[in-house]
mmCIF file with all atom_site columns, C-alpha atoms in Angstrom:
data_model
loop_
_atom_site.group_PDB
_atom_site.id
_atom_site.type_symbol
_atom_site.label_atom_id
_atom_site.label_alt_id
_atom_site.label_comp_id
_atom_site.label_asym_id
_atom_site.label_entity_id
_atom_site.label_seq_id
_atom_site.pdbx_PDB_ins_code
_atom_site.Cartn_x
_atom_site.Cartn_y
_atom_site.Cartn_z
_atom_site.occupancy
_atom_site.B_iso_or_equiv
_atom_site.pdbx_formal_charge
_atom_site.auth_seq_id
_atom_site.auth_comp_id
_atom_site.auth_asym_id
_atom_site.auth_atom_id
_atom_site.pdbx_PDB_model_num
ATOM 1   C CA . ASN O 1 1   ? 268.545 26.984 52.163 1.00 63.00 ? 1   ASN O CA 1
ATOM 2   C CA . ALA O 1 2   ? 270.409 28.228 55.250 1.00 77.00 ? 2   ALA O CA 1
ATOM 3   C CA . GLY O 1 3   ? 272.939 30.470 53.458 1.00 93.00 ? 3   GLY O CA 1
ATOM 4   C CA . VAL O 1 4   ? 275.858 31.283 55.753 1.00 96.00 ? 4   VAL O CA 1
ATOM 5   C CA . THR O 1 5   ? 275.759 29.895 59.278 1.00 97.00 ? 5   THR O CA 1
ATOM 6   C CA . GLN O 1 6   ? 278.144 30.857 62.071 1.00 97.00 ? 6   GLN O CA 1
ATOM 7   C CA . THR O 1 7   ? 278.671 29.067 65.355 1.00 97.00 ? 7   THR O CA 1
ATOM 8   C CA . PRO O 1 8   ? 278.789 29.950 68.162 1.00 97.00 ? 8   PRO O CA 1
ATOM 9   C CA . LYS O 1 9   ? 276.788 33.172 68.203 1.00 96.00 ? 9   LYS O CA 1
ATOM 10  C CA . PHE O 1 10  ? 278.190 34.295 71.547 1.00 97.00 ? 10  PHE O CA 1
ATOM 11  C CA . ARG O 1 11  ? 281.276 33.372 73.497 1.00 97.00 ? 11  ARG O CA 1
ATOM 12  C CA . VAL O 1 12  ? 283.145 34.732 76.482 1.00 97.00 ? 12  VAL O CA 1
ATOM 13  C CA . LEU O 1 13  ? 286.806 33.825 76.850 1.00 97.00 ? 13  LEU O CA 1
ATOM 14  C CA . LYS O 1 14  ? 289.516 34.548 79.351 1.00 97.00 ? 14  LYS O CA 1
ATOM 15  C CA . THR O 1 15  ? 292.798 35.995 78.146 1.00 98.00 ? 15  THR O CA 1
ATOM 16  C CA . GLY O 1 16  ? 295.018 33.251 76.830 1.00 97.00 ? 16  GLY O CA 1
ATOM 17  C CA . GLN O 1 17  ? 292.260 30.778 76.044 1.00 97.00 ? 17  GLN O CA 1
ATOM 18  C CA . SER O 1 18  ? 291.808 29.405 72.559 1.00 96.00 ? 18  SER O CA 1
ATOM 19  C CA . MET O 1 19  ? 288.694 28.900 70.505 1.00 96.00 ? 19  MET O CA 1
ATOM 20  C CA . THR O 1 20  ? 287.455 28.238 66.990 1.00 98.00 ? 20  THR O CA 1
ATOM 21  C CA . LEU O 1 21  ? 284.633 29.919 65.129 1.00 98.00 ? 21  LEU O CA 1
ATOM 22  C CA . LEU O 1 22  ? 282.948 27.833 62.481 1.00 98.00 ? 22  LEU O CA 1
ATOM 23  C CA . CYS O 1 23  ? 281.412 29.155 59.289 1.00 98.00 ? 23  CYS O CA 1
ATOM 24  C CA . ALA O 1 24  ? 279.384 26.959 56.970 1.00 98.00 ? 24  ALA O CA 1
ATOM 25  C CA . GLN O 1 25  ? 277.802 27.877 53.642 1.00 96.00 ? 25  GLN O CA 1
ATOM 26  C CA . ASP O 1 26  ? 275.489 25.814 51.472 1.00 95.00 ? 26  ASP O CA 1
ATOM 27  C CA . MET O 1 27  ? 275.650 27.902 48.276 1.00 91.00 ? 27  MET O CA 1
ATOM 28  C CA . ASN O 1 28  ? 278.643 26.142 46.740 1.00 90.00 ? 28  ASN O CA 1
ATOM 29  C CA . HIS O 1 29  ? 280.611 29.378 46.919 1.00 91.00 ? 29  HIS O CA 1
ATOM 30  C CA . GLU O 1 30  ? 284.301 29.383 46.127 1.00 92.00 ? 30  GLU O CA 1
ATOM 31  C CA . TYR O 1 31  ? 285.271 32.428 48.191 1.00 92.00 ? 31  TYR O CA 1
ATOM 32  C CA . MET O 1 32  ? 284.901 32.758 51.935 1.00 95.00 ? 32  MET O CA 1
ATOM 33  C CA . TYR O 1 33  ? 285.920 35.562 54.275 1.00 96.00 ? 33  TYR O CA 1
ATOM 34  C CA . TRP O 1 34  ? 286.279 36.385 57.940 1.00 97.00 ? 34  TRP O CA 1
ATOM 35  C CA . TYR O 1 35  ? 285.726 39.973 59.025 1.00 97.00 ? 35  TYR O CA 1
ATOM 36  C CA . ARG O 1 36  ? 285.680 41.700 62.353 1.00 97.00 ? 36  ARG O CA 1
ATOM 37  C CA . GLN O 1 37  ? 283.465 44.664 63.094 1.00 95.00 ? 37  GLN O CA 1
ATOM 38  C CA . ASP O 1 38  ? 284.370 47.180 65.754 1.00 94.00 ? 38  ASP O CA 1
ATOM 39  C CA . PRO O 1 39  ? 282.681 50.504 66.572 1.00 89.00 ? 39  PRO O CA 1
ATOM 40  C CA . GLY O 1 40  ? 284.020 53.318 64.449 1.00 86.00 ? 40  GLY O CA 1
ATOM 41  C CA . MET O 1 41  ? 286.240 51.001 62.425 1.00 88.00 ? 41  MET O CA 1
ATOM 42  C CA . GLY O 1 42  ? 283.802 49.418 60.010 1.00 88.00 ? 42  GLY O CA 1
ATOM 43  C CA . LEU O 1 43  ? 284.569 45.986 58.637 1.00 92.00 ? 43  LEU O CA 1
ATOM 44  C CA . ARG O 1 44  ? 288.123 44.734 58.572 1.00 94.00 ? 44  ARG O CA 1
ATOM 45  C CA . LEU O 1 45  ? 289.145 41.620 56.693 1.00 95.00 ? 45  LEU O CA 1
ATOM 46  C CA . ILE O 1 46  ? 291.033 39.084 58.797 1.00 97.00 ? 46  ILE O CA 1
ATOM 47  C CA . HIS O 1 47  ? 291.603 36.197 56.393 1.00 97.00 ? 47  HIS O CA 1
ATOM 48  C CA . TYR O 1 48  ? 289.972 34.913 53.272 1.00 95.00 ? 48  TYR O CA 1
ATOM 49  C CA . SER O 1 49  ? 289.946 31.874 51.012 1.00 95.00 ? 49  SER O CA 1
ATOM 50  C CA . VAL O 1 50  ? 289.479 31.623 47.263 1.00 91.00 ? 50  VAL O CA 1
ATOM 51  C CA . GLY O 1 51  ? 288.925 27.893 47.288 1.00 92.00 ? 51  GLY O CA 1
ATOM 52  C CA . GLU O 1 52  ? 289.157 24.652 49.217 1.00 94.00 ? 52  GLU O CA 1
ATOM 53  C CA . GLY O 1 53  ? 292.585 24.188 50.700 1.00 94.00 ? 53  GLY O CA 1
ATOM 54  C CA . THR O 1 54  ? 293.672 27.813 50.182 1.00 95.00 ? 54  THR O CA 1
ATOM 55  C CA . THR O 1 55  ? 293.807 30.725 52.591 1.00 97.00 ? 55  THR O CA 1
ATOM 56  C CA . ALA O 1 56  ? 295.250 34.221 52.496 1.00 95.00 ? 56  ALA O CA 1
ATOM 57  C CA . LYS O 1 57  ? 295.806 37.076 54.914 1.00 96.00 ? 57  LYS O CA 1
ATOM 58  C CA . GLY O 1 58  ? 293.588 40.093 55.001 1.00 94.00 ? 58  GLY O CA 1
ATOM 59  C CA . GLU O 1 59  ? 294.345 43.438 56.586 1.00 92.00 ? 59  GLU O CA 1
ATOM 60  C CA . VAL O 1 60  ? 294.303 42.342 60.261 1.00 96.00 ? 60  VAL O CA 1
ATOM 61  C CA . PRO O 1 61  ? 295.486 38.698 60.378 1.00 97.00 ? 61  PRO O CA 1
ATOM 62  C CA . ASP O 1 62  ? 297.689 38.776 63.475 1.00 97.00 ? 62  ASP O CA 1
ATOM 63  C CA . GLY O 1 63  ? 296.499 36.555 66.299 1.00 97.00 ? 63  GLY O CA 1
ATOM 64  C CA . TYR O 1 64  ? 294.207 34.524 64.053 1.00 98.00 ? 64  TYR O CA 1
ATOM 65  C CA . ASN O 1 65  ? 294.544 31.383 61.991 1.00 97.00 ? 65  ASN O CA 1
ATOM 66  C CA . VAL O 1 66  ? 292.160 29.873 59.469 1.00 98.00 ? 66  VAL O CA 1
ATOM 67  C CA . SER O 1 67  ? 291.566 26.627 57.649 1.00 98.00 ? 67  SER O CA 1
ATOM 68  C CA . ARG O 1 68  ? 289.441 25.636 54.668 1.00 97.00 ? 68  ARG O CA 1
ATOM 69  C CA . LEU O 1 69  ? 289.634 21.856 54.553 1.00 95.00 ? 69  LEU O CA 1
ATOM 70  C CA . LYS O 1 70  ? 286.182 21.533 53.027 1.00 96.00 ? 70  LYS O CA 1
ATOM 71  C CA . LYS O 1 71  ? 284.699 23.891 50.482 1.00 95.00 ? 71  LYS O CA 1
ATOM 72  C CA . GLN O 1 72  ? 281.648 24.601 52.580 1.00 97.00 ? 72  GLN O CA 1
ATOM 73  C CA . ASN O 1 73  ? 283.493 25.353 55.838 1.00 98.00 ? 73  ASN O CA 1
ATOM 74  C CA . PHE O 1 74  ? 285.851 28.120 56.884 1.00 98.00 ? 74  PHE O CA 1
ATOM 75  C CA . LEU O 1 75  ? 287.238 28.010 60.421 1.00 98.00 ? 75  LEU O CA 1
ATOM 76  C CA . LEU O 1 76  ? 288.688 30.957 62.317 1.00 98.00 ? 76  LEU O CA 1
ATOM 77  C CA . GLY O 1 77  ? 290.935 30.148 65.253 1.00 98.00 ? 77  GLY O CA 1
ATOM 78  C CA . LEU O 1 78  ? 292.242 32.235 68.097 1.00 97.00 ? 78  LEU O CA 1
ATOM 79  C CA . GLU O 1 79  ? 295.231 30.473 69.635 1.00 92.00 ? 79  GLU O CA 1
ATOM 80  C CA . SER O 1 80  ? 295.676 32.763 72.637 1.00 96.00 ? 80  SER O CA 1
ATOM 81  C CA . ALA O 1 81  ? 292.840 35.232 72.985 1.00 96.00 ? 81  ALA O CA 1
ATOM 82  C CA . ALA O 1 82  ? 293.546 38.841 73.944 1.00 97.00 ? 82  ALA O CA 1
ATOM 83  C CA . PRO O 1 83  ? 291.132 41.581 75.058 1.00 97.00 ? 83  PRO O CA 1
ATOM 84  C CA . SER O 1 84  ? 291.878 43.405 71.786 1.00 97.00 ? 84  SER O CA 1
ATOM 85  C CA . GLN O 1 85  ? 290.131 40.544 70.002 1.00 98.00 ? 85  GLN O CA 1
ATOM 86  C CA . THR O 1 86  ? 286.827 41.402 71.642 1.00 98.00 ? 86  THR O CA 1
ATOM 87  C CA . SER O 1 87  ? 284.664 42.059 68.611 1.00 97.00 ? 87  SER O CA 1
ATOM 88  C CA . VAL O 1 88  ? 281.821 40.870 66.433 1.00 97.00 ? 88  VAL O CA 1
ATOM 89  C CA . TYR O 1 89  ? 283.045 38.436 63.808 1.00 98.00 ? 89  TYR O CA 1
ATOM 90  C CA . PHE O 1 90  ? 281.317 37.975 60.494 1.00 97.00 ? 90  PHE O CA 1
ATOM 91  C CA . CYS O 1 91  ? 281.792 35.259 57.955 1.00 98.00 ? 91  CYS O CA 1
ATOM 92  C CA . ALA O 1 92  ? 280.834 35.840 54.330 1.00 96.00 ? 92  ALA O CA 1
ATOM 93  C CA . SER O 1 93  ? 280.930 33.928 51.081 1.00 95.00 ? 93  SER O CA 1
ATOM 94  C CA . SER O 1 94  ? 280.696 34.727 47.397 1.00 91.00 ? 94  SER O CA 1
ATOM 95  C CA . TYR O 1 95  ? 281.137 33.456 43.853 1.00 82.00 ? 95  TYR O CA 1
ATOM 96  C CA . SER O 1 96  ? 279.971 30.194 42.461 1.00 68.00 ? 96  SER O CA 1
ATOM 97  C CA . ARG O 1 97  ? 281.624 28.713 39.376 1.00 66.00 ? 97  ARG O CA 1
ATOM 98  C CA . THR O 1 98  ? 278.355 27.287 38.145 1.00 63.00 ? 98  THR O CA 1
ATOM 99  C CA . GLY O 1 99  ? 275.684 29.445 39.674 1.00 62.00 ? 99  GLY O CA 1
ATOM 100 C CA . ARG O 1 100 ? 274.470 32.942 39.065 1.00 61.00 ? 100 ARG O CA 1
ATOM 101 C CA . ASN O 1 101 ? 277.149 35.436 40.034 1.00 64.00 ? 101 ASN O CA 1
ATOM 102 C CA . THR O 1 102 ? 276.270 38.957 40.874 1.00 67.00 ? 102 THR O CA 1
ATOM 103 C CA . GLY O 1 103 ? 279.395 39.820 42.834 1.00 75.00 ? 103 GLY O CA 1
ATOM 104 C CA . GLU O 1 104 ? 277.866 40.365 46.220 1.00 87.00 ? 104 GLU O CA 1
ATOM 105 C CA . LEU O 1 105 ? 278.867 38.821 49.508 1.00 92.00 ? 105 LEU O CA 1
ATOM 106 C CA . PHE O 1 106 ? 276.493 36.779 51.627 1.00 93.00 ? 106 PHE O CA 1
ATOM 107 C CA . PHE O 1 107 ? 277.007 37.282 55.339 1.00 96.00 ? 107 PHE O CA 1
ATOM 108 C CA . GLY O 1 108 ? 276.330 35.206 58.401 1.00 97.00 ? 108 GLY O CA 1
ATOM 109 C CA . GLU O 1 109 ? 274.564 36.649 61.420 1.00 96.00 ? 109 GLU O CA 1
ATOM 110 C CA . GLY O 1 110 ? 277.757 37.243 63.368 1.00 96.00 ? 110 GLY O CA 1
ATOM 111 C CA . SER O 1 111 ? 279.570 35.828 66.388 1.00 97.00 ? 111 SER O CA 1
ATOM 112 C CA . ARG O 1 112 ? 280.006 38.113 69.364 1.00 97.00 ? 112 ARG O CA 1
ATOM 113 C CA . LEU O 1 113 ? 283.232 37.374 71.207 1.00 97.00 ? 113 LEU O CA 1
ATOM 114 C CA . THR O 1 114 ? 284.260 38.900 74.507 1.00 97.00 ? 114 THR O CA 1
ATOM 115 C CA . VAL O 1 115 ? 287.743 38.357 75.895 1.00 97.00 ? 115 VAL O CA 1
ATOM 116 C CA . LEU O 1 116 ? 288.144 39.215 79.564 1.00 96.00 ? 116 LEU O CA 1
ATOM 117 C CA . ALA K 2 1   ? 295.979 54.238 49.318 1.00 85.00 ? 1   ALA K CA 1
ATOM 118 C CA . GLN K 2 2   ? 292.631 53.001 48.120 1.00 90.00 ? 2   GLN K CA 1
ATOM 119 C CA . SER K 2 3   ? 289.671 54.083 50.158 1.00 94.00 ? 3   SER K CA 1
ATOM 120 C CA . VAL K 2 4   ? 285.921 54.424 50.386 1.00 96.00 ? 4   VAL K CA 1
ATOM 121 C CA . ALA K 2 5   ? 284.530 57.401 52.234 1.00 97.00 ? 5   ALA K CA 1
ATOM 122 C CA . GLN K 2 6   ? 281.126 57.787 53.793 1.00 97.00 ? 6   GLN K CA 1
ATOM 123 C CA . PRO K 2 7   ? 281.340 61.392 54.938 1.00 97.00 ? 7   PRO K CA 1
ATOM 124 C CA . GLU K 2 8   ? 278.356 61.290 57.283 1.00 96.00 ? 8   GLU K CA 1
ATOM 125 C CA . ASP K 2 9   ? 278.418 59.165 60.412 1.00 95.00 ? 9   ASP K CA 1
ATOM 126 C CA . GLN K 2 10  ? 274.693 59.679 60.826 1.00 97.00 ? 10  GLN K CA 1
ATOM 127 C CA . VAL K 2 11  ? 271.830 60.809 58.645 1.00 98.00 ? 11  VAL K CA 1
ATOM 128 C CA . ASN K 2 12  ? 268.480 61.817 60.094 1.00 98.00 ? 12  ASN K CA 1
ATOM 129 C CA . VAL K 2 13  ? 265.387 62.087 57.943 1.00 98.00 ? 13  VAL K CA 1
ATOM 130 C CA . ALA K 2 14  ? 261.669 62.304 58.548 1.00 98.00 ? 14  ALA K CA 1
ATOM 131 C CA . GLU K 2 15  ? 259.461 59.445 57.427 1.00 98.00 ? 15  GLU K CA 1
ATOM 132 C CA . GLY K 2 16  ? 258.117 60.084 53.949 1.00 97.00 ? 16  GLY K CA 1
ATOM 133 C CA . ASN K 2 17  ? 260.969 62.395 52.986 1.00 98.00 ? 17  ASN K CA 1
ATOM 134 C CA . PRO K 2 18  ? 263.621 61.458 50.447 1.00 97.00 ? 18  PRO K CA 1
ATOM 135 C CA . LEU K 2 19  ? 266.921 60.194 51.799 1.00 97.00 ? 19  LEU K CA 1
ATOM 136 C CA . THR K 2 20  ? 270.468 60.225 50.516 1.00 98.00 ? 20  THR K CA 1
ATOM 137 C CA . VAL K 2 21  ? 273.450 58.403 52.004 1.00 98.00 ? 21  VAL K CA 1
ATOM 138 C CA . LYS K 2 22  ? 276.701 59.512 50.439 1.00 98.00 ? 22  LYS K CA 1
ATOM 139 C CA . CYS K 2 23  ? 279.665 57.458 49.271 1.00 98.00 ? 23  CYS K CA 1
ATOM 140 C CA . THR K 2 24  ? 282.792 58.417 47.379 1.00 98.00 ? 24  THR K CA 1
ATOM 141 C CA . TYR K 2 25  ? 285.626 56.111 46.446 1.00 97.00 ? 25  TYR K CA 1
ATOM 142 C CA . SER K 2 26  ? 289.258 56.170 45.463 1.00 95.00 ? 26  SER K CA 1
ATOM 143 C CA . VAL K 2 27  ? 289.857 52.708 44.033 1.00 92.00 ? 27  VAL K CA 1
ATOM 144 C CA . SER K 2 28  ? 291.908 51.892 40.947 1.00 88.00 ? 28  SER K CA 1
ATOM 145 C CA . GLY K 2 29  ? 290.404 50.548 37.773 1.00 87.00 ? 29  GLY K CA 1
ATOM 146 C CA . ASN K 2 30  ? 286.672 50.206 37.333 1.00 86.00 ? 30  ASN K CA 1
ATOM 147 C CA . PRO K 2 31  ? 285.589 48.678 40.612 1.00 90.00 ? 31  PRO K CA 1
ATOM 148 C CA . TYR K 2 32  ? 282.264 47.124 41.309 1.00 91.00 ? 32  TYR K CA 1
ATOM 149 C CA . LEU K 2 33  ? 280.324 49.323 43.735 1.00 95.00 ? 33  LEU K CA 1
ATOM 150 C CA . PHE K 2 34  ? 278.017 47.982 46.411 1.00 95.00 ? 34  PHE K CA 1
ATOM 151 C CA . TRP K 2 35  ? 275.638 49.042 49.137 1.00 97.00 ? 35  TRP K CA 1
ATOM 152 C CA . TYR K 2 36  ? 274.863 46.821 52.085 1.00 97.00 ? 36  TYR K CA 1
ATOM 153 C CA . VAL K 2 37  ? 272.505 47.338 55.005 1.00 97.00 ? 37  VAL K CA 1
ATOM 154 C CA . GLN K 2 38  ? 272.926 46.070 58.557 1.00 96.00 ? 38  GLN K CA 1
ATOM 155 C CA . TYR K 2 39  ? 270.030 45.935 60.977 1.00 95.00 ? 39  TYR K CA 1
ATOM 156 C CA . PRO K 2 40  ? 270.781 45.760 64.722 1.00 91.00 ? 40  PRO K CA 1
ATOM 157 C CA . ASN K 2 41  ? 272.441 42.526 65.777 1.00 89.00 ? 41  ASN K CA 1
ATOM 158 C CA . ARG K 2 42  ? 272.273 41.111 62.271 1.00 92.00 ? 42  ARG K CA 1
ATOM 159 C CA . GLY K 2 43  ? 274.687 40.407 59.445 1.00 92.00 ? 43  GLY K CA 1
ATOM 160 C CA . LEU K 2 44  ? 275.061 42.648 56.427 1.00 95.00 ? 44  LEU K CA 1
ATOM 161 C CA . GLN K 2 45  ? 272.586 42.284 53.595 1.00 95.00 ? 45  GLN K CA 1
ATOM 162 C CA . PHE K 2 46  ? 273.205 43.193 49.982 1.00 94.00 ? 46  PHE K CA 1
ATOM 163 C CA . LEU K 2 47  ? 271.108 46.088 48.673 1.00 95.00 ? 47  LEU K CA 1
ATOM 164 C CA . LEU K 2 48  ? 272.404 46.852 45.216 1.00 94.00 ? 48  LEU K CA 1
ATOM 165 C CA . LYS K 2 49  ? 275.473 47.085 43.046 1.00 93.00 ? 49  LYS K CA 1
ATOM 166 C CA . TYR K 2 50  ? 276.885 48.852 40.035 1.00 93.00 ? 50  TYR K CA 1
ATOM 167 C CA . ILE K 2 51  ? 279.118 47.081 37.561 1.00 89.00 ? 51  ILE K CA 1
ATOM 168 C CA . THR K 2 52  ? 278.532 48.837 34.271 1.00 87.00 ? 52  THR K CA 1
ATOM 169 C CA . GLY K 2 53  ? 275.765 50.413 32.231 1.00 88.00 ? 53  GLY K CA 1
ATOM 170 C CA . ASP K 2 54  ? 273.013 52.713 33.443 1.00 90.00 ? 54  ASP K CA 1
ATOM 171 C CA . ASN K 2 55  ? 274.228 55.118 36.104 1.00 93.00 ? 55  ASN K CA 1
ATOM 172 C CA . LEU K 2 56  ? 271.047 54.697 38.135 1.00 96.00 ? 56  LEU K CA 1
ATOM 173 C CA . VAL K 2 57  ? 270.856 51.312 39.791 1.00 95.00 ? 57  VAL K CA 1
ATOM 174 C CA . LYS K 2 58  ? 267.723 49.986 41.453 1.00 95.00 ? 58  LYS K CA 1
ATOM 175 C CA . GLY K 2 59  ? 267.914 47.574 44.347 1.00 93.00 ? 59  GLY K CA 1
ATOM 176 C CA . SER K 2 60  ? 266.016 45.997 47.199 1.00 91.00 ? 60  SER K CA 1
ATOM 177 C CA . TYR K 2 61  ? 263.403 47.683 49.413 1.00 92.00 ? 61  TYR K CA 1
ATOM 178 C CA . GLY K 2 62  ? 262.925 50.623 47.020 1.00 95.00 ? 62  GLY K CA 1
ATOM 179 C CA . PHE K 2 63  ? 266.509 51.816 47.251 1.00 97.00 ? 63  PHE K CA 1
ATOM 180 C CA . GLU K 2 64  ? 268.474 53.087 44.301 1.00 97.00 ? 64  GLU K CA 1
ATOM 181 C CA . ALA K 2 65  ? 271.960 54.443 43.818 1.00 98.00 ? 65  ALA K CA 1
ATOM 182 C CA . GLU K 2 66  ? 273.447 56.909 41.389 1.00 97.00 ? 66  GLU K CA 1
ATOM 183 C CA . PHE K 2 67  ? 276.901 56.300 39.990 1.00 96.00 ? 67  PHE K CA 1
ATOM 184 C CA . ASN K 2 68  ? 278.910 59.359 38.963 1.00 96.00 ? 68  ASN K CA 1
ATOM 185 C CA . LYS K 2 69  ? 282.232 58.499 37.396 1.00 93.00 ? 69  LYS K CA 1
ATOM 186 C CA . SER K 2 70  ? 283.628 62.008 37.258 1.00 94.00 ? 70  SER K CA 1
ATOM 187 C CA . GLN K 2 71  ? 282.949 62.540 40.950 1.00 95.00 ? 71  GLN K CA 1
ATOM 188 C CA . THR K 2 72  ? 283.769 58.910 41.852 1.00 95.00 ? 72  THR K CA 1
ATOM 189 C CA . SER K 2 73  ? 280.586 58.773 43.860 1.00 97.00 ? 73  SER K CA 1
ATOM 190 C CA . PHE K 2 74  ? 277.899 56.202 44.420 1.00 98.00 ? 74  PHE K CA 1
ATOM 191 C CA . HIS K 2 75  ? 275.192 57.772 46.568 1.00 98.00 ? 75  HIS K CA 1
ATOM 192 C CA . LEU K 2 76  ? 272.333 55.703 47.939 1.00 98.00 ? 76  LEU K CA 1
ATOM 193 C CA . LYS K 2 77  ? 268.855 57.164 47.609 1.00 98.00 ? 77  LYS K CA 1
ATOM 194 C CA . LYS K 2 78  ? 265.239 56.443 48.360 1.00 98.00 ? 78  LYS K CA 1
ATOM 195 C CA . PRO K 2 79  ? 262.337 58.671 47.337 1.00 97.00 ? 79  PRO K CA 1
ATOM 196 C CA . SER K 2 80  ? 260.303 58.142 50.515 1.00 97.00 ? 80  SER K CA 1
ATOM 197 C CA . ALA K 2 81  ? 261.923 56.924 53.732 1.00 97.00 ? 81  ALA K CA 1
ATOM 198 C CA . LEU K 2 82  ? 260.315 54.446 56.106 1.00 97.00 ? 82  LEU K CA 1
ATOM 199 C CA . VAL K 2 83  ? 260.955 54.083 59.830 1.00 97.00 ? 83  VAL K CA 1
ATOM 200 C CA . SER K 2 84  ? 261.952 50.495 59.058 1.00 96.00 ? 84  SER K CA 1
ATOM 201 C CA . ASP K 2 85  ? 264.825 51.813 56.900 1.00 97.00 ? 85  ASP K CA 1
ATOM 202 C CA . SER K 2 86  ? 266.629 52.845 60.080 1.00 97.00 ? 86  SER K CA 1
ATOM 203 C CA . ALA K 2 87  ? 269.861 50.833 60.028 1.00 97.00 ? 87  ALA K CA 1
ATOM 204 C CA . LEU K 2 88  ? 273.578 51.018 59.342 1.00 96.00 ? 88  LEU K CA 1
ATOM 205 C CA . TYR K 2 89  ? 274.538 51.354 55.682 1.00 98.00 ? 89  TYR K CA 1
ATOM 206 C CA . PHE K 2 90  ? 277.867 50.385 54.190 1.00 97.00 ? 90  PHE K CA 1
ATOM 207 C CA . CYS K 2 91  ? 279.339 51.296 50.841 1.00 97.00 ? 91  CYS K CA 1
ATOM 208 C CA . ALA K 2 92  ? 282.034 49.072 49.316 1.00 95.00 ? 92  ALA K CA 1
ATOM 209 C CA . ALA K 2 93  ? 284.153 49.109 46.162 1.00 94.00 ? 93  ALA K CA 1
ATOM 210 C CA . GLY K 2 94  ? 286.222 46.378 44.511 1.00 88.00 ? 94  GLY K CA 1
ATOM 211 C CA . ASN K 2 95  ? 285.588 42.801 43.517 1.00 78.00 ? 95  ASN K CA 1
ATOM 212 C CA . ASN K 2 96  ? 285.400 39.253 44.934 1.00 69.00 ? 96  ASN K CA 1
ATOM 213 C CA . ARG K 2 97  ? 289.054 39.172 45.845 1.00 73.00 ? 97  ARG K CA 1
ATOM 214 C CA . LYS K 2 98  ? 289.370 42.608 47.358 1.00 82.00 ? 98  LYS K CA 1
ATOM 215 C CA . LEU K 2 99  ? 286.669 44.882 48.682 1.00 88.00 ? 99  LEU K CA 1
ATOM 216 C CA . ILE K 2 100 ? 287.333 48.274 50.243 1.00 92.00 ? 100 ILE K CA 1
ATOM 217 C CA . TRP K 2 101 ? 284.668 49.179 52.791 1.00 94.00 ? 101 TRP K CA 1
ATOM 218 C CA . GLY K 2 102 ? 283.419 52.488 54.051 1.00 96.00 ? 102 GLY K CA 1
ATOM 219 C CA . LEU K 2 103 ? 282.987 52.946 57.801 1.00 96.00 ? 103 LEU K CA 1
ATOM 220 C CA . GLY K 2 104 ? 279.227 53.001 57.592 1.00 96.00 ? 104 GLY K CA 1
ATOM 221 C CA . THR K 2 105 ? 276.480 55.578 57.963 1.00 97.00 ? 105 THR K CA 1
ATOM 222 C CA . SER K 2 106 ? 273.765 55.231 60.558 1.00 97.00 ? 106 SER K CA 1
ATOM 223 C CA . LEU K 2 107 ? 270.386 56.186 59.108 1.00 98.00 ? 107 LEU K CA 1
ATOM 224 C CA . ALA K 2 108 ? 267.653 57.227 61.496 1.00 98.00 ? 108 ALA K CA 1
ATOM 225 C CA . VAL K 2 109 ? 264.188 57.727 60.066 1.00 97.00 ? 109 VAL K CA 1
ATOM 226 C CA . ASN K 2 110 ? 261.949 59.603 62.456 1.00 96.00 ? 110 ASN K CA 1
ATOM 227 C CA . PRO K 2 111 ? 258.183 59.013 62.491 1.00 94.00 ? 111 PRO K CA 1
#
């Protein structure tokens, strides 16, 4: 049982390049989230999804796009990377319709992105 | 605006001593309350939560948290700290759809 898996774990981009971060969960969770973590700013929600085919904006969505074509996957895209997007990105999932629900989020190990 | 405050950026405690990491919240309704721990270069891990019932909640690794409705607080505690407890601790309030996060408290347990 892998839980939440993020790829890649590290990436260096040049300004203006595009990339996609992939998040996969094997817990049959309905909800998935993308956060960014920056020093002194805690966790900030970028986008989230409450089910396959649905996405919604979080508190810092600008410059990012997401897709949830399959229930187990949640993709975060940067169309034109900027240095301000240098951060550690975390994917999380929660809530199963059929499983035991205790309300907590399950996090991946993080993806460290540097934009030069 | 809704918020979660962790008033201490850093807490230092000697191994074997009790520890407290503070959290207060200003979130409407009766939010779920959570504590998560983050070890260096790792993702966040769930420690414990309060939904309803007993004000003292027990969680993983010997941690517990005390809910105080009148003070809107949810402080994390452990009777005897270990060096391995050194990590970043986050408090959060809300539910599946919307969680408000604190900025985190760095706990350093000194041998």
